[in-house]
mmCIF file of C-alpha atoms in Angstrom:
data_model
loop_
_atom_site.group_PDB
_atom_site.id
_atom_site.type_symbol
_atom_site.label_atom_id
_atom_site.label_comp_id
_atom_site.label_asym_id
_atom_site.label_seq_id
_atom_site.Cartn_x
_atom_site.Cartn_y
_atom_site.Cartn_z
ATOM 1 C CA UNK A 1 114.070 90.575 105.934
ATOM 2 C CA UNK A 2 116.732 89.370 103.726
ATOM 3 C CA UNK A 3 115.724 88.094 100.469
ATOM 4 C CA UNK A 4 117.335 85.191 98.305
ATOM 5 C CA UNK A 5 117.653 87.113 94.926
ATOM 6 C CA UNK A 6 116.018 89.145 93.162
ATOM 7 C CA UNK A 7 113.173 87.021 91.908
ATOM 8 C CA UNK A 8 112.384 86.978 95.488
ATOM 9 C CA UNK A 9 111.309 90.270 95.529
ATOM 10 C CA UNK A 10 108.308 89.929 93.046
ATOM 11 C CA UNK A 11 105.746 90.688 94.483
ATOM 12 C CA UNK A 12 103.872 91.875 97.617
ATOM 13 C CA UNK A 13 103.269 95.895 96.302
ATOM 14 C CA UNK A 14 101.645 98.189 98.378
ATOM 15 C CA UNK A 15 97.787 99.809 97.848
ATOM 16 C CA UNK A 16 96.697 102.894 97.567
ATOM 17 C CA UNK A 17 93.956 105.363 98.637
ATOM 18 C CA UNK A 18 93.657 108.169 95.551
ATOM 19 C CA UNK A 19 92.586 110.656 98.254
ATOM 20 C CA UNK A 20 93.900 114.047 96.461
ATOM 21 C CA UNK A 21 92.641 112.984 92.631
ATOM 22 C CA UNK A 22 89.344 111.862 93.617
ATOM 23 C CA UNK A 23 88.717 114.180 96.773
ATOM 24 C CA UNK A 24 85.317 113.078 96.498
ATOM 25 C CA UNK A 25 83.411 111.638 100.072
ATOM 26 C CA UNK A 26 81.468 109.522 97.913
ATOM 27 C CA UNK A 27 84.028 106.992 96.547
ATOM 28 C CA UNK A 28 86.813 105.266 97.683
ATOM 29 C CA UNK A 29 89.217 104.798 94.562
ATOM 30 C CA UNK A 30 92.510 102.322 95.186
ATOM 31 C CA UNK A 31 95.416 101.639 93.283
ATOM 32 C CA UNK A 32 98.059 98.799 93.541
ATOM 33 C CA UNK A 33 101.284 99.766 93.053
ATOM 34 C CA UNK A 34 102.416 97.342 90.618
ATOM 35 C CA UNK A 35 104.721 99.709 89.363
ATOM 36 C CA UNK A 36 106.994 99.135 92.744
ATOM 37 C CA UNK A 37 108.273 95.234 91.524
ATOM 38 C CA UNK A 38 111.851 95.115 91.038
ATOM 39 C CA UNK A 39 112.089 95.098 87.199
ATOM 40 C CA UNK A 40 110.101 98.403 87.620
ATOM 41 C CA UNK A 41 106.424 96.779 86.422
ATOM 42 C CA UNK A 42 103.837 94.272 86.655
ATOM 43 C CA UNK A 43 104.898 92.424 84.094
ATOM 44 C CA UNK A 44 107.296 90.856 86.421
ATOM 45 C CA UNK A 45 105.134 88.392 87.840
ATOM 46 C CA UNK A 46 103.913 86.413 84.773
ATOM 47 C CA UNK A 47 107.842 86.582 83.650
ATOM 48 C CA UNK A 48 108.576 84.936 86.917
ATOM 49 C CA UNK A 49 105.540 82.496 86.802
ATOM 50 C CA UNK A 50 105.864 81.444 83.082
ATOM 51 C CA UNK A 51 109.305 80.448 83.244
ATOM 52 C CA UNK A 52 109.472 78.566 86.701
ATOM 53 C CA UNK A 53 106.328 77.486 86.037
ATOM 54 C CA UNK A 54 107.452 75.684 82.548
ATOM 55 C CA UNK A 55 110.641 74.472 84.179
ATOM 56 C CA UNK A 56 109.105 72.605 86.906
ATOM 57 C CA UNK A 57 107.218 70.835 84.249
ATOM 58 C CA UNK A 58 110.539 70.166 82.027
ATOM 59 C CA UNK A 59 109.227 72.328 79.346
ATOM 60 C CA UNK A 60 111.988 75.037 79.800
ATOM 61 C CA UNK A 61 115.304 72.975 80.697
ATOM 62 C CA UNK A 62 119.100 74.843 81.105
ATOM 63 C CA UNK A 63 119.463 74.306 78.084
ATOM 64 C CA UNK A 64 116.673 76.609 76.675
ATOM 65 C CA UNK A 65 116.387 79.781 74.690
ATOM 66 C CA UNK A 66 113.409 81.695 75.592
ATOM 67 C CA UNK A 67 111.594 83.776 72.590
ATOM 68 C CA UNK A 68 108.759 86.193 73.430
ATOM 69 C CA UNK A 69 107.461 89.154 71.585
ATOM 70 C CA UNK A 70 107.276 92.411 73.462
ATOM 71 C CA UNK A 71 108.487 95.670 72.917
ATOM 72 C CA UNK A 72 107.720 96.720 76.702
ATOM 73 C CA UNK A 73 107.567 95.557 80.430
ATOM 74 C CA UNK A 74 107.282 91.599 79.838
ATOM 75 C CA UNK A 75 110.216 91.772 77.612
ATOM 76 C CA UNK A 76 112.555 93.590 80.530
ATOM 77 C CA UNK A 77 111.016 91.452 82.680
ATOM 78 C CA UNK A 78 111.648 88.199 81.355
ATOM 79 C CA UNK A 79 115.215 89.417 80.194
ATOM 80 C CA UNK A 80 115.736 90.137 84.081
ATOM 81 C CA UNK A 81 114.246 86.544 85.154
ATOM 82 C CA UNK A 82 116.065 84.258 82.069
ATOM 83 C CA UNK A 83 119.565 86.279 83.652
ATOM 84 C CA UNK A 84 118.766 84.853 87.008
ATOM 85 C CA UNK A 85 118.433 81.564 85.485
ATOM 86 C CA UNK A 86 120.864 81.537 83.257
ATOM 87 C CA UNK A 87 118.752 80.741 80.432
ATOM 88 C CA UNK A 88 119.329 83.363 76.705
ATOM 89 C CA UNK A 89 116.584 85.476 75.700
ATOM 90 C CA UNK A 90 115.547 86.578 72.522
ATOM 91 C CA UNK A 91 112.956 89.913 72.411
ATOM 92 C CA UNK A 92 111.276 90.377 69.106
ATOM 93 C CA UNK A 93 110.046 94.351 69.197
ATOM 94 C CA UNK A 94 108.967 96.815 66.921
ATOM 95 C CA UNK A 95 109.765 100.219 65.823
ATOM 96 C CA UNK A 96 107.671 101.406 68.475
ATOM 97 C CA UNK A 97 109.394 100.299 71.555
ATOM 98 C CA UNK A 98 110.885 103.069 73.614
ATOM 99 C CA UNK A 99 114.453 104.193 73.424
ATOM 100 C CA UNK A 100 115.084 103.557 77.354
ATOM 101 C CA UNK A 101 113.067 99.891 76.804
ATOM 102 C CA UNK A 102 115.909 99.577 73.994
ATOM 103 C CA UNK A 103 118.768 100.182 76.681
ATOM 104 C CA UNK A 104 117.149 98.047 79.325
ATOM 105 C CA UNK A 105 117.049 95.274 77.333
ATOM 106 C CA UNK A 106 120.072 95.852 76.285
ATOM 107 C CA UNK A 107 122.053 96.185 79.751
ATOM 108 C CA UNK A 108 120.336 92.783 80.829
ATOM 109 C CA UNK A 109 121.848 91.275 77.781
ATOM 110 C CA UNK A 110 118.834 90.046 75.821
ATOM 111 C CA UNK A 111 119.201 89.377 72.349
ATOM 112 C CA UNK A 112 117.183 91.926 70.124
ATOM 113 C CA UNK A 113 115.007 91.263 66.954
ATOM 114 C CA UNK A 114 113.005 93.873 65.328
ATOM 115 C CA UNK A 115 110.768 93.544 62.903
ATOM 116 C CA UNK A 116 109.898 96.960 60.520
ATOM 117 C CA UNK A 117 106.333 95.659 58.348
ATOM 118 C CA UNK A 118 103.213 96.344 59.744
ATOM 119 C CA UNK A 119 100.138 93.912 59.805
ATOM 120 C CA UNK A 120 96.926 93.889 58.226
ATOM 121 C CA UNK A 121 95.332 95.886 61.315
ATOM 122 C CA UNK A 122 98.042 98.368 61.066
ATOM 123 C CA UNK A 123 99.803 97.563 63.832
ATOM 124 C CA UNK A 124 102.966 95.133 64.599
ATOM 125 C CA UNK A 125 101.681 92.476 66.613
ATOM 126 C CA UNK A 126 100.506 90.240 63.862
ATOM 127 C CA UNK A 127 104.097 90.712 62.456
ATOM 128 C CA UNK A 128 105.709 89.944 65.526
ATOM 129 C CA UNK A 129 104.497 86.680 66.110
ATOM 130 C CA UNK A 130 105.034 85.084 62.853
ATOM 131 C CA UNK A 131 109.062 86.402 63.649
ATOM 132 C CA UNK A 132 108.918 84.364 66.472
ATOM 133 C CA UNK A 133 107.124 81.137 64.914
ATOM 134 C CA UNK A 134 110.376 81.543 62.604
ATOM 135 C CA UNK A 135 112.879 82.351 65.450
ATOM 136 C CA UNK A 136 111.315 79.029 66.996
ATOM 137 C CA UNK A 137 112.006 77.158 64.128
ATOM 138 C CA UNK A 138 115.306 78.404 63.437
ATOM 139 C CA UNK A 139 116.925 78.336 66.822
ATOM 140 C CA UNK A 140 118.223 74.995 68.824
ATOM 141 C CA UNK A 141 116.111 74.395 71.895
ATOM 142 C CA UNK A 142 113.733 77.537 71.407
ATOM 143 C CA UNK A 143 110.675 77.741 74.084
ATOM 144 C CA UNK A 144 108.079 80.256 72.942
ATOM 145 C CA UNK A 145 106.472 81.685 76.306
ATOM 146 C CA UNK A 146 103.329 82.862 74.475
ATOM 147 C CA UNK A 147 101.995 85.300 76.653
ATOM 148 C CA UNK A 148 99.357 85.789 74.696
ATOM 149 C CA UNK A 149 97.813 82.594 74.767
ATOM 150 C CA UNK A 150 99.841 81.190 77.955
ATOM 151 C CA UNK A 151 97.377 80.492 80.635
ATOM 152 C CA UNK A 152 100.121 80.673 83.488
ATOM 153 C CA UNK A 153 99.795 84.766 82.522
ATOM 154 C CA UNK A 154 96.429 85.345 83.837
ATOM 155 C CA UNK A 155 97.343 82.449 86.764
ATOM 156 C CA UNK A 156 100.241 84.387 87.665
ATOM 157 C CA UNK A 157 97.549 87.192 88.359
ATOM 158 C CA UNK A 158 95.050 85.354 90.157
ATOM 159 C CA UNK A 159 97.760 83.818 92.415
ATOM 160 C CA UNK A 160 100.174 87.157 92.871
ATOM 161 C CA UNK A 161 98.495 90.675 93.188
ATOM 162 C CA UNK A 162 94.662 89.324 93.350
ATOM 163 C CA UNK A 163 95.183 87.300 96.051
ATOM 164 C CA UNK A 164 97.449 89.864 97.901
ATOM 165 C CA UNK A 165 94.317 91.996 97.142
ATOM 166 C CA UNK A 166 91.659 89.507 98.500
ATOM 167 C CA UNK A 167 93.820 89.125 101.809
ATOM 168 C CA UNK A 168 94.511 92.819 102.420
ATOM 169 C CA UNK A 169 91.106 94.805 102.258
ATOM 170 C CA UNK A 170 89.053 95.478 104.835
ATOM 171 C CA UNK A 171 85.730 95.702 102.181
ATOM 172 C CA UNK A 172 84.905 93.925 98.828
ATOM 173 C CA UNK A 173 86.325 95.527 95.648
ATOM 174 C CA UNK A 174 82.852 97.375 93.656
ATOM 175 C CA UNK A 175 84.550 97.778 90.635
ATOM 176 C CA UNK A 176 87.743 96.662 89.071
ATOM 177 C CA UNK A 177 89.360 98.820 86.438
ATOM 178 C CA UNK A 178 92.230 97.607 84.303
ATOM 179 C CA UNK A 179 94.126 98.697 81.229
ATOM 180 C CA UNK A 180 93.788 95.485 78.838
ATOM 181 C CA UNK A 181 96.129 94.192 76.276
ATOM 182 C CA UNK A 182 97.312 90.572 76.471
ATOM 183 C CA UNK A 183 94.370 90.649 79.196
ATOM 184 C CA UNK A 184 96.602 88.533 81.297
ATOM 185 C CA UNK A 185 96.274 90.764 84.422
ATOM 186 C CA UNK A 186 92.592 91.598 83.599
ATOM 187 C CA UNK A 187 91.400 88.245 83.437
ATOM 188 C CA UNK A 188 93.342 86.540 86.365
ATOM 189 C CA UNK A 189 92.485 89.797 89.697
ATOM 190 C CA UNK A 190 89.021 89.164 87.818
ATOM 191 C CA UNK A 191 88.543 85.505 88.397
ATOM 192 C CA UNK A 192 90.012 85.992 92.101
ATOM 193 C CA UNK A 193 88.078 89.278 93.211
ATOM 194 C CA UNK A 194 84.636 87.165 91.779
ATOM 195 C CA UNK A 195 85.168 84.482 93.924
ATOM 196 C CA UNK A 196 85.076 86.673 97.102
ATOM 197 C CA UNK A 197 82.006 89.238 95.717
ATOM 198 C CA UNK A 198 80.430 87.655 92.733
ATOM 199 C CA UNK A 199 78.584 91.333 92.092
ATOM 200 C CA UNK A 200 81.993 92.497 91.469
ATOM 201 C CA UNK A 201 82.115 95.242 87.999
ATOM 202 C CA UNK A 202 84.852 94.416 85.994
ATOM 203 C CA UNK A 203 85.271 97.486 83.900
ATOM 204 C CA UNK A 204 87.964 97.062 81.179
ATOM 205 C CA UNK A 205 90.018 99.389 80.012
ATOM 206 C CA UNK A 206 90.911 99.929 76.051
ATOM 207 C CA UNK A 207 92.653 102.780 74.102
ATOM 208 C CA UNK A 208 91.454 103.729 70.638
ATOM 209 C CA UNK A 209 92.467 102.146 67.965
ATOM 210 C CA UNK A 210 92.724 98.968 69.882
ATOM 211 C CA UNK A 211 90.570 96.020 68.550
ATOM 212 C CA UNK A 212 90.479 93.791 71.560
ATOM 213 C CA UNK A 213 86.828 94.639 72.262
ATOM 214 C CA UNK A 214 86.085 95.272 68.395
ATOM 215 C CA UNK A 215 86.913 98.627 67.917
ATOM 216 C CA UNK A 216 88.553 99.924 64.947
ATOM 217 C CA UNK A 217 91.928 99.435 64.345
ATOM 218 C CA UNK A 218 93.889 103.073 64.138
ATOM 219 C CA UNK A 219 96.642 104.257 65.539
ATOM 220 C CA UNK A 220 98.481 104.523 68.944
ATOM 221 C CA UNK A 221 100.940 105.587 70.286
ATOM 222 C CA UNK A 222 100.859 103.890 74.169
ATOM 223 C CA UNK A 223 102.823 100.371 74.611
ATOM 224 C CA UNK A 224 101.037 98.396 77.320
ATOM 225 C CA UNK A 225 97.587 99.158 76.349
ATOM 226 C CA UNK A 226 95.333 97.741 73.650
ATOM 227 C CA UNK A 227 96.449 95.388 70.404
ATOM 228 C CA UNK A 228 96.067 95.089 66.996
ATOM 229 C CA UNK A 229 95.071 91.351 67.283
ATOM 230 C CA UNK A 230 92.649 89.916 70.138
ATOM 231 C CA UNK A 231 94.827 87.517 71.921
ATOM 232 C CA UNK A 232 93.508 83.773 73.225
ATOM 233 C CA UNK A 233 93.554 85.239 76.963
ATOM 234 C CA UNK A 234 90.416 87.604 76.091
ATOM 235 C CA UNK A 235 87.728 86.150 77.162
ATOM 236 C CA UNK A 236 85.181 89.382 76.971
ATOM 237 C CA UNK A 237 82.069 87.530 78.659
ATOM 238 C CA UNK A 238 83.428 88.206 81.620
ATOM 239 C CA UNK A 239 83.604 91.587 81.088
ATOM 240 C CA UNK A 240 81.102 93.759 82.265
ATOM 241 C CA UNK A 241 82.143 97.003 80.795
ATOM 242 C CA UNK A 242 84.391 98.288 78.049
ATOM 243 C CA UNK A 243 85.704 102.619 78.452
ATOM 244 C CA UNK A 244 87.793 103.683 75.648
ATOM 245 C CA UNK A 245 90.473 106.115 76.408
ATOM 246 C CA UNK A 246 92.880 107.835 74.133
ATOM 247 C CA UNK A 247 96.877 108.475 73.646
ATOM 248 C CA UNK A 248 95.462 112.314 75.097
ATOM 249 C CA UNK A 249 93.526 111.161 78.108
ATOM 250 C CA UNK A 250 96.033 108.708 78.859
ATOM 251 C CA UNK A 251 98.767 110.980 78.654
ATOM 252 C CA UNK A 252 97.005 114.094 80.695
ATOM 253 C CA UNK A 253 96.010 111.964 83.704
ATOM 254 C CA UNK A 254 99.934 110.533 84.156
ATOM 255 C CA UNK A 255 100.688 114.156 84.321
ATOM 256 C CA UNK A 256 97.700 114.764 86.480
ATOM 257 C CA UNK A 257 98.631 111.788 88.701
ATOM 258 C CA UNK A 258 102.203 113.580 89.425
ATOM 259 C CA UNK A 259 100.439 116.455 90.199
ATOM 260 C CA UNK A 260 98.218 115.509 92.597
ATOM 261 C CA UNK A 261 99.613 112.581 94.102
ATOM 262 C CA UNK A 262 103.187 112.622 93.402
ATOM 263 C CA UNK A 263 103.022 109.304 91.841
ATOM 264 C CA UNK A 264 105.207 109.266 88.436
ATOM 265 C CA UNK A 265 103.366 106.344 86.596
ATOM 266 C CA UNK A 266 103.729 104.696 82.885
ATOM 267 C CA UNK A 267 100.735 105.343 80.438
ATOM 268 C CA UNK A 268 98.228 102.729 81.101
ATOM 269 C CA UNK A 269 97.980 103.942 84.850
ATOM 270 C CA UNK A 270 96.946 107.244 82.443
ATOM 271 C CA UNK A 271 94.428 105.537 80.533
ATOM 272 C CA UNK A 272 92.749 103.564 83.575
ATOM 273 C CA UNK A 273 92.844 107.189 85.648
ATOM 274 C CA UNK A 274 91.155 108.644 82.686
ATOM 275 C CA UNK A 275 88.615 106.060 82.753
ATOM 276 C CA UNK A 276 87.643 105.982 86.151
ATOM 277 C CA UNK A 277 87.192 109.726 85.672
ATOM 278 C CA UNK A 278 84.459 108.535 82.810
ATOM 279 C CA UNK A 279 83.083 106.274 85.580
ATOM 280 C CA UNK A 280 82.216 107.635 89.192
ATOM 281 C CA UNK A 281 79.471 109.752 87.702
ATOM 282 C CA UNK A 282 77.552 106.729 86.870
ATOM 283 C CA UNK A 283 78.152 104.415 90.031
ATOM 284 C CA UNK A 284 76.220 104.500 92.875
ATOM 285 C CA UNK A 285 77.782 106.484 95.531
ATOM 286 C CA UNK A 286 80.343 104.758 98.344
ATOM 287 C CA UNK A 287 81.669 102.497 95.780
ATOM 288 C CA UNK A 288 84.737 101.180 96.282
ATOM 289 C CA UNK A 289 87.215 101.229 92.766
ATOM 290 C CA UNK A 290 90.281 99.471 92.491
ATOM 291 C CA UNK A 291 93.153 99.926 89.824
ATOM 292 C CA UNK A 292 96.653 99.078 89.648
ATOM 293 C CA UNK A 293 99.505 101.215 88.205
ATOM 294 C CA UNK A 294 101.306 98.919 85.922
ATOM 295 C CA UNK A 295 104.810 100.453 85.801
ATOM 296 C CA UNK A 296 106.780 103.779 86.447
ATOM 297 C CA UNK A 297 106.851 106.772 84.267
ATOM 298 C CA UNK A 298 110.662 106.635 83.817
ATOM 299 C CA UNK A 299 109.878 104.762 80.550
ATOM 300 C CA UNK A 300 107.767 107.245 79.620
ATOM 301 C CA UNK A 301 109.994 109.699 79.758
ATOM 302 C CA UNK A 302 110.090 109.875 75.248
ATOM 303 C CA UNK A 303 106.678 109.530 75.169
ATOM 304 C CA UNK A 304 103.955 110.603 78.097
ATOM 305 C CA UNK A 305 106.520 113.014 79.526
ATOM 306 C CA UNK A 306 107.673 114.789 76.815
ATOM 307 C CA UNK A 307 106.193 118.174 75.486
ATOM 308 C CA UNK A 308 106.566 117.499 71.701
ATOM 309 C CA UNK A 309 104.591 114.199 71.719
ATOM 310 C CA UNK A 310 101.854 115.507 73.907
ATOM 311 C CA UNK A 311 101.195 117.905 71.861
ATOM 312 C CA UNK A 312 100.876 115.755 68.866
ATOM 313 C CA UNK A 313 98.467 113.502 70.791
ATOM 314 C CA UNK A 314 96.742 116.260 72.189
ATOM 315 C CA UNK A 315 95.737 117.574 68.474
ATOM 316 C CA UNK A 316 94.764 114.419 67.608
ATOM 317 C CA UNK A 317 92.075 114.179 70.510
ATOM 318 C CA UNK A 318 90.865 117.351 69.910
ATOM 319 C CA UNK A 319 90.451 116.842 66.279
ATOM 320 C CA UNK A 320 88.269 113.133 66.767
ATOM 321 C CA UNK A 321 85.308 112.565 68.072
ATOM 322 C CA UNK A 322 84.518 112.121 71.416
ATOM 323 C CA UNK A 323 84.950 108.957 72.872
ATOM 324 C CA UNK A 324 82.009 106.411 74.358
ATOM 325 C CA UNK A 325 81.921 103.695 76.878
ATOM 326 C CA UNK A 326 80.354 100.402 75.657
ATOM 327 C CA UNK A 327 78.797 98.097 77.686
#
């Protein structure tokens, strides 16, 4: 098949079985391999869906800038779809964005804001957004996508890989486990999954020091998992379990995941791993778990991947308590 473009491509991404992690007879764990869209995450699809879906209601014209904070995958991604469209893109990211995010953004030409003060919750989210409020303000025919509040994120969810999902298994989906942070993804394969097996588990995954699920703010290392602000997205009601993970876990079970599988994923494919490893003991036996891996380890490659900062995350762990599951 020959494609159109790029933006074509979105989409579609294979599944799974986790065969040689969890050798276990008595569950079936899945992933979706999110990680396989062309700008190298899931994060393409609500790029793709927020901006097409804005221009076909005249919000986003040719003639507008597009702002977004992210210091990760939705920031490449939208600086990959606004080049397709011709359309300039600002990122607004923080000290903590990754030197190879840096050069991606870079090579597709995005313009690059970072802010250096840290919020009241220690982190740089908080900080972030009131850069863009002022970017907005500041710049001639600015569109804010808002993926924090935007409900064309989770849609773009519920429409892409959740309904790929629903159409491609051959049994219903026990439990769904996903990383959460703008809880885009978490809340839209949530809403679809339910409507095929309403006794669907959604089991969300957080990373200490997150406050989404009113933890204690602290800090983190991991982009893509966890925030220092609960964004408008959450809605935690339909959330029928909460496993906290840390930096450590995460970190171990990407290299595990090489290992065992040979599948080189980004850090919240870690921290969900690491989690369903908390899990299977307490589910009833031939449940089915689904995951997805949200993007490739290549970007990890400064932090997951590398010796020094494992080691730093690793003494952490082991000098913190243990951590609990709530429900």
């Amino acid at each position: 098949m020959i494609y159109d473009s790029i933006l074509s491509c979105v989409g579609n991404t294979p599944t799974v079985k986790l065969k040689k992690l969890f050798p276990q007879q008595e569950h079936t764990v899945l992933a979706k391999l999110e990680m396989l869209n062309p700008g190298g995450s899931i994060k393409d699809r609500p790029a793709k869906f927020m901006v097409e879906q804005g221009m076909k209601r005249g919000e986003i014209t040719p003639y507008s800038h597009i702002i977004e904070s992210s210091s990760g995958n939705l920031a490449i991604a939208l600086a990959m779809i606004c080049q397709q469209h011709s359309l300039p893109f600002t990122a607004v990211v923080d000290p903590k964005i990754s030197p190879t995010n840096l050069k991606l953004l870079e090579i597709y030409g995005a313009n690059i804001v970072q802010v250096t003060k840290k919020d009241e919750n220690n982190g740089y989210l908080a900080t972030r957004i009131d850069t863009v409020k002022r970017l907005v303000k500041e710049t001639p025919n600015a569109v804010w996508i808002n993926q924090y509040a935007n409900p064309d994120n989770w849609r773009s969810h519920y429409y892409g890989e959740a309904e790929e999902i629903v159409n491609s298994m051959e049994s219903n989906i026990d439990y769904l486990v996903v990383g959460a942070s703008t809880s885009g993804t978490l809340m839209g394969v949530a809403r679809r999954l339910k409507e095929t097996n309403p006794n669907l588990k959604v089991v969300a995954v957080d990373i200490k020091g997150s406050v989404l699920f009113g933890g204690h703010s602290g800090p983190r290392e991991l982009p893509g998992i966890g925030a220092s602000r609960v964004p408008e997205l959450l809605d935690a009601s339909e959330v029928d379990e909460v496993i906290y993970v840390d930096d450590y876990e995460s970190a171990l079970a990407c290299r595990q995941l090489v290992k065992e599988e040979s599948i080189f994923a980004g850090g919240s494919s870690g921290s969900a791993i690491a989690a369903i490893k908390k899990l299977l003991p307490h589910i009833p036996k031939h449940s089915v778990v689904l995951t997805l891996f949200a993007d490739r380890g290549d970007r990890y490659l400064d932090l997951v991947y590398d010796q020094t900062w494992f080691d730093m995350v690793k003494q952490r762990h082991l000098s913190t308590p243990s951590l609990q599951s709530i429900v």
